XYZ file of N, CA and C in Angstrom:
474
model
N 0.848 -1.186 0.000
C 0.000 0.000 0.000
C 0.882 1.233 0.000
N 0.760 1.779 -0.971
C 1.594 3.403 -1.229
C 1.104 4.225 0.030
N 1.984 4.881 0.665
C 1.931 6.334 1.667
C 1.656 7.059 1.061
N 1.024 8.004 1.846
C 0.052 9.268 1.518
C 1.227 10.361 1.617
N 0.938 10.993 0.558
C 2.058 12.210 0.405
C 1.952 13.241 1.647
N 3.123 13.897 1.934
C 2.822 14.365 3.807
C 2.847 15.931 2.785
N 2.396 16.867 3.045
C 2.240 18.729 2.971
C 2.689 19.376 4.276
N 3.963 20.084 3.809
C 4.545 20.605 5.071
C 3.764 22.174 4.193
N 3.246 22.863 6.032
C 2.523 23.931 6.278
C 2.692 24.539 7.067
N 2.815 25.421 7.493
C 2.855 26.527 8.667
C 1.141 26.626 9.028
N 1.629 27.136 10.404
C -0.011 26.719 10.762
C -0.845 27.738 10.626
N -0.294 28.989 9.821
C -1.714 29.953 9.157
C -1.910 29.209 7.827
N -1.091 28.665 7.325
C -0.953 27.771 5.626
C -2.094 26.684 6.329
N -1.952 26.142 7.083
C -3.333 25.082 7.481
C -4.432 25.809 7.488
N -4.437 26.757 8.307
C -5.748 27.538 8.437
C -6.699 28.182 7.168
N -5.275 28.932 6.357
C -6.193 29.293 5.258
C -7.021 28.280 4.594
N -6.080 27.065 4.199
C -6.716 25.727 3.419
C -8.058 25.629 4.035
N -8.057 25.498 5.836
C -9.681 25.182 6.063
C -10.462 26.195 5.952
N -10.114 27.165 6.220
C -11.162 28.108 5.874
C -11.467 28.091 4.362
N -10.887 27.881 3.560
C -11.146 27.627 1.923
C -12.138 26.280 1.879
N -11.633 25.030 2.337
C -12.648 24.246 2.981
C -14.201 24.712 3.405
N -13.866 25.170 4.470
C -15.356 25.211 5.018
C -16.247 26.431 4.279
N -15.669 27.164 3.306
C -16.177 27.950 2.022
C -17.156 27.061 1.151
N -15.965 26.160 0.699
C -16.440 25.585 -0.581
C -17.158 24.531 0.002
N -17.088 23.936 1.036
C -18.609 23.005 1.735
C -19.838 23.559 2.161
N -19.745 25.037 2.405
C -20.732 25.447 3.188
C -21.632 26.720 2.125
N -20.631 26.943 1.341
C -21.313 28.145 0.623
C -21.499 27.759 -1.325
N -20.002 27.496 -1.678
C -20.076 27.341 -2.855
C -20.787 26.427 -3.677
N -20.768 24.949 -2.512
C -21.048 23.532 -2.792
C -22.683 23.836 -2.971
N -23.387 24.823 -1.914
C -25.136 25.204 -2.130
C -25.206 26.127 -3.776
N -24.112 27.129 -3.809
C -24.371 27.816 -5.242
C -24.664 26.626 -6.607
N -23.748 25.916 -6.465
C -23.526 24.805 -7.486
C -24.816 24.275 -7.800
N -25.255 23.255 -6.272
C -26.746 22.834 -6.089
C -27.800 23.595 -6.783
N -27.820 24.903 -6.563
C -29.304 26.043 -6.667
C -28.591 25.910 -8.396
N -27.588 26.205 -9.260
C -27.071 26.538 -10.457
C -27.935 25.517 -11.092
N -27.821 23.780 -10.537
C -27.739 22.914 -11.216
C -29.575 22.924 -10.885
N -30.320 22.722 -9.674
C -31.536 23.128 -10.208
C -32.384 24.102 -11.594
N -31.684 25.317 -11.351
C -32.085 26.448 -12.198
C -31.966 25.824 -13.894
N -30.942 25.168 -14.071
C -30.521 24.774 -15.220
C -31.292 23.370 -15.751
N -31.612 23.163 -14.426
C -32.774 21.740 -15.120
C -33.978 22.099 -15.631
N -34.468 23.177 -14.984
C -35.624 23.724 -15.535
C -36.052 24.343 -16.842
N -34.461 24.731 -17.661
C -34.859 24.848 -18.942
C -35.038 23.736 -19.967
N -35.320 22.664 -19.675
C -35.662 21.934 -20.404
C -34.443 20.291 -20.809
N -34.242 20.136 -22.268
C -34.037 18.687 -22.258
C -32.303 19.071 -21.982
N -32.232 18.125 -21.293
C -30.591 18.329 -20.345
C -29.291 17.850 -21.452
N -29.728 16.806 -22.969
C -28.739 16.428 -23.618
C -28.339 17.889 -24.506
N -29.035 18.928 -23.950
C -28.588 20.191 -25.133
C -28.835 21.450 -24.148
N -28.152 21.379 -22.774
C -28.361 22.360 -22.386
C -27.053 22.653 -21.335
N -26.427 23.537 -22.027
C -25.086 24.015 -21.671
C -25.028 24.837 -20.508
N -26.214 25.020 -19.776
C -25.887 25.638 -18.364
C -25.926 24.721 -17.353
N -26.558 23.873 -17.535
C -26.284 22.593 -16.717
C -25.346 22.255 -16.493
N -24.779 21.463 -18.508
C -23.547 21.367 -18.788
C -22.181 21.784 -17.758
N -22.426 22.709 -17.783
C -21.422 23.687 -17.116
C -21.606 24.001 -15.272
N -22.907 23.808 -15.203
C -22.936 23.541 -13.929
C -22.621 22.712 -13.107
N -22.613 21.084 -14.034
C -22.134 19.830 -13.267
C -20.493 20.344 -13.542
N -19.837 20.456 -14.813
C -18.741 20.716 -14.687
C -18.058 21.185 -12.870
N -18.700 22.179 -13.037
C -17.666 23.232 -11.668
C -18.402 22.246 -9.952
N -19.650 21.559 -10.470
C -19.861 20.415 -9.349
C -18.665 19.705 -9.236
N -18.349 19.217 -10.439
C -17.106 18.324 -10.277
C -16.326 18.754 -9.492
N -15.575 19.863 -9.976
C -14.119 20.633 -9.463
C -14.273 21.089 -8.444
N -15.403 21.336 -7.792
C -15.373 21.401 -6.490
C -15.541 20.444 -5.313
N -16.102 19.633 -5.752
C -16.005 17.933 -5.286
C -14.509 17.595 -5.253
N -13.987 18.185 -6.409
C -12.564 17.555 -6.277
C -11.498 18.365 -5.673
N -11.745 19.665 -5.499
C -11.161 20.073 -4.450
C -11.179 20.267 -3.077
N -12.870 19.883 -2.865
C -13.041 19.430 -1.018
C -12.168 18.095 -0.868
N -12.350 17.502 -1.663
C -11.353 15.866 -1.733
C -9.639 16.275 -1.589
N -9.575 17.120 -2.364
C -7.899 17.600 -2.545
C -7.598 18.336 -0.761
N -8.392 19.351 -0.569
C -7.899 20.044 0.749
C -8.150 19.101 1.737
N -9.003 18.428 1.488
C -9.552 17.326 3.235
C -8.191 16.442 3.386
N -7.322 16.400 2.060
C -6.533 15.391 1.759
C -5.480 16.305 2.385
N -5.004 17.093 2.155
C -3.976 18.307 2.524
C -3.991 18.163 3.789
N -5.341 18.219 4.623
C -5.267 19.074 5.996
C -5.027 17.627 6.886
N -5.515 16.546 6.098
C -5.257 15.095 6.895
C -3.736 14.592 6.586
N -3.254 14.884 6.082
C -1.796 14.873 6.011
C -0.657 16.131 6.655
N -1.292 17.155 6.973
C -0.736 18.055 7.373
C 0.849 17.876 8.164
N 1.602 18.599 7.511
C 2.831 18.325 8.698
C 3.304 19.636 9.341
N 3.333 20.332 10.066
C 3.255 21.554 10.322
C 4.779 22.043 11.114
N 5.222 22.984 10.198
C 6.272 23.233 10.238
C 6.707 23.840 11.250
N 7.796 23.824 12.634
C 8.089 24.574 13.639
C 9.098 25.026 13.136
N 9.703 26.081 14.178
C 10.883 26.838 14.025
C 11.245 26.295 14.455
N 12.999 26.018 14.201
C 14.041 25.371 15.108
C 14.834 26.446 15.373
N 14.951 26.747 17.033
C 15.400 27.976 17.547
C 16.814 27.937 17.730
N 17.345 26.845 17.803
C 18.907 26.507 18.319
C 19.821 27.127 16.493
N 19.218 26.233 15.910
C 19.910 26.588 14.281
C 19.457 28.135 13.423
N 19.980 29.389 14.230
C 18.757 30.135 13.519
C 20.071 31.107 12.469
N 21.279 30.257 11.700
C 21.676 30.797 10.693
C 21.649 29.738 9.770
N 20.881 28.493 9.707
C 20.642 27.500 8.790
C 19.124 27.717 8.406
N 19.487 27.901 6.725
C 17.875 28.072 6.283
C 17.168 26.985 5.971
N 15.851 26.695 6.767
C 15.215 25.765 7.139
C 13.556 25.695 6.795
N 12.927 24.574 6.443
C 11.594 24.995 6.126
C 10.646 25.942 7.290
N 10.039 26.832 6.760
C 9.749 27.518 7.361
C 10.446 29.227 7.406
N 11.389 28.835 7.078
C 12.338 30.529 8.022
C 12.408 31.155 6.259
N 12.748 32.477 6.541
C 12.963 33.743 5.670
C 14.606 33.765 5.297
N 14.528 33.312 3.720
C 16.362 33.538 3.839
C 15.852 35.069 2.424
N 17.534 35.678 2.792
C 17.417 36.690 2.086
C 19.080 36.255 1.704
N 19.151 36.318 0.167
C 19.960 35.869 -0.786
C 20.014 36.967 -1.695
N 22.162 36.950 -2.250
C 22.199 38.243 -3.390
C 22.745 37.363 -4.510
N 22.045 37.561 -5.586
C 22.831 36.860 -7.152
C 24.011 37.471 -7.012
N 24.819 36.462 -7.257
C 26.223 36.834 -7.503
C 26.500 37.233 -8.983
N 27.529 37.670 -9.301
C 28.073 38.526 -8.998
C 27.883 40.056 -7.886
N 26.822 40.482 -8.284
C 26.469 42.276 -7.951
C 25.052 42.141 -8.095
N 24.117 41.088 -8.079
C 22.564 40.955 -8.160
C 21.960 41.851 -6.841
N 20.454 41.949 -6.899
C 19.797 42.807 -5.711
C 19.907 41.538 -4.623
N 19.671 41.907 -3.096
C 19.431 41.348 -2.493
C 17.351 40.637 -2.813
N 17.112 39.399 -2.621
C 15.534 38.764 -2.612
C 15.489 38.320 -1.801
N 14.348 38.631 -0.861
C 14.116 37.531 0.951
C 12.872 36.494 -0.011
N 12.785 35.242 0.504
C 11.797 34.113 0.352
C 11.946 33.663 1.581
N 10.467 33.413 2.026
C 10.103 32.114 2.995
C 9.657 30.595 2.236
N 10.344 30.105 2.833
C 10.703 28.322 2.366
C 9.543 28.009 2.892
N 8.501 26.869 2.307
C 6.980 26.631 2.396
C 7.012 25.453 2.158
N 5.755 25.011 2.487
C 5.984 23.312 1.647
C 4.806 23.927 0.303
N 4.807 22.892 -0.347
C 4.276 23.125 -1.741
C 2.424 23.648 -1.361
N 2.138 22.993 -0.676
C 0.329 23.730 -0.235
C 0.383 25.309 -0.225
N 1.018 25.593 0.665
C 0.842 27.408 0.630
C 1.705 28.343 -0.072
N 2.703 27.588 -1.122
C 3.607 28.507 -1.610
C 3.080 29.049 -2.407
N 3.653 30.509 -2.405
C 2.836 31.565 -3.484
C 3.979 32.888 -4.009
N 4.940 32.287 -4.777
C 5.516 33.343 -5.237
C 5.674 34.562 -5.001
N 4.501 34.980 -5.632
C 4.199 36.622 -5.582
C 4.194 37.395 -4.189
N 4.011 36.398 -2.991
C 3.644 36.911 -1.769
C 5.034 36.520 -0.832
N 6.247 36.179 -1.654
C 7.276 35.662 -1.184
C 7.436 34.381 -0.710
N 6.828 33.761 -0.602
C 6.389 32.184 -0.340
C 7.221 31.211 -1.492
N 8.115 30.686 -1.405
C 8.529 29.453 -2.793
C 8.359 27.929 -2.134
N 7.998 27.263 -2.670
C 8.036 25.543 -2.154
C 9.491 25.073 -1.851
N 9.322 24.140 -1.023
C 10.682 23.373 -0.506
C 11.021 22.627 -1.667
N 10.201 22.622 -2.456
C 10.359 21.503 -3.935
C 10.952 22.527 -4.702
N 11.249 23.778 -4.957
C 11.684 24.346 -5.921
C 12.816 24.130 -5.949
N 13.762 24.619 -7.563
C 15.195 24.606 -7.051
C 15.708 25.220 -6.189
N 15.548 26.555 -6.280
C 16.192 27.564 -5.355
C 15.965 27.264 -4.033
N 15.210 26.461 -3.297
C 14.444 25.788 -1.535
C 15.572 24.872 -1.804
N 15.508 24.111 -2.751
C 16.469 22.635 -2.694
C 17.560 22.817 -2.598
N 18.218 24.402 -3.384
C 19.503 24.426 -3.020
C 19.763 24.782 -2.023
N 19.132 25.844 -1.353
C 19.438 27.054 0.081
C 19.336 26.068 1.235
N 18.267 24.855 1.296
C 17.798 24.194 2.512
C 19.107 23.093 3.011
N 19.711 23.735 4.213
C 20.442 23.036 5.300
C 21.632 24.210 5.516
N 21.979 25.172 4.243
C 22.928 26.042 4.472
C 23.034 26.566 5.263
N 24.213 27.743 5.729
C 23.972 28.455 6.555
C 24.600 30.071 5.888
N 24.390 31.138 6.781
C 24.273 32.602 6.271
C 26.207 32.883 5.842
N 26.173 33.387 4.939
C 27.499 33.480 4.421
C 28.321 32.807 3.557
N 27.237 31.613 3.456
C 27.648 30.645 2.274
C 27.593 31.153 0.756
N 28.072 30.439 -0.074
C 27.843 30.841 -1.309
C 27.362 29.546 -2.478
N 26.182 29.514 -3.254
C 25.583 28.541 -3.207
C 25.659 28.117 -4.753
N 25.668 27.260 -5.400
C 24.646 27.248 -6.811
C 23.574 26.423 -6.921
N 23.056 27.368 -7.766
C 21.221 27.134 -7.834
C 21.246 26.593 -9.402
N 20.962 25.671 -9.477
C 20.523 25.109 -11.026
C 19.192 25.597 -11.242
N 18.709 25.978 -12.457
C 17.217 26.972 -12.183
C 17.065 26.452 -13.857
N 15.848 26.385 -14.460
C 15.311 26.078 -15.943
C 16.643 27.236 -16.980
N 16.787 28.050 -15.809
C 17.578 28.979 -17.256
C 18.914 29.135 -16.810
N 19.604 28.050 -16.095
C 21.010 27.455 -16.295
C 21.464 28.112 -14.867
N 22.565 27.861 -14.195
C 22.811 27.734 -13.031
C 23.317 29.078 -12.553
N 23.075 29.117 -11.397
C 23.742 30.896 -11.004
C 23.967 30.854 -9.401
N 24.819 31.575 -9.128
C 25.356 31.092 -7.865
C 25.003 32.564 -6.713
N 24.418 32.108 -5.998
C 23.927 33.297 -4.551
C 24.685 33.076 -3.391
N 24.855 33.835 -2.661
C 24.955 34.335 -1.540
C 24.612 34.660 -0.475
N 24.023 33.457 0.392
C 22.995 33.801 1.772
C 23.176 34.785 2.627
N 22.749 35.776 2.958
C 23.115 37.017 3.772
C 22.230 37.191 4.895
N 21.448 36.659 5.198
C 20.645 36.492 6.146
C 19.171 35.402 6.131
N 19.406 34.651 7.490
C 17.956 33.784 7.530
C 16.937 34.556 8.848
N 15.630 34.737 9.156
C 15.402 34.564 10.069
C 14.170 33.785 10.350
């Protein structure tokens, strides 16, 4: 029997997921319902594309109460480790400079559930997590990345 894939999270990264949860069980999952009534009522269902489209997003939301229930039952929730606090670690904020003369970029290391780029968040699965994770501040690193390898400079974790 295959193991269930574990989702490392910080425990507002859990929280948001359930609250997205108890959204899409409590509110969205009734929109869908009332959609898919409304749409029966126009008539013969093999030619009627609001239905159509209504079971569609039934689906995907079925399949994402299935996906998060799955997330939050696997949850592994990430602590700080206070003793190691110049090794960048899941969870902690490293701030890294492209070498040569690049800007300094801070990222918090995430597990793949709550990472979000844009909000500084990258997954422990990315390259740049895979390379930085166990280092410590002052190191100098290379990052293999889709557009060929480049080497940083940890300057601070916290």
């Amino acid at each position: 029997m295959a193991t269930e894939k574990s989702y490392y999270m910080t425990e507002e990264g859990k929280e948001k997921i359930e609250q997205e949860l108890h959204e899409l069980k409590t509110e969205k999952r009734q929109e869908v319902v009332e959609r898919i009534k409304i749409a029966r009522g126009f008539g013969d269902l093999s030619e009627n594309s609001e239905y159509d489209a209504a079971k569609d997003e039934q689906a995907f939301v079925e399949s994402r109460i299935a996906q998060l229930e799955k997330m939050i039952r696997n949850a592994v929730i990430i602590e700080n480790d206070t003793e190691n606090q110049n090794v960048v670690q899941l969870g902690k904020s490293v701030t890294f400079q492209e070498l040569p003369d690049g800007d300094e970029e801070t990222y918090t290391i995430v597990g793949s559930a709550e990472s979000d780029p844009f909000e500084g968040k990258i997954s422990n699965d990315s390259p740049m997590a895979k390379s930085l994770l166990g280092r410590e501040v002052g190191e100098e690193v290379p990052v293999v990345t889709p557009a060929g390898e480049i080497n940083v400079k940890i300057m601070k974790v916290e």
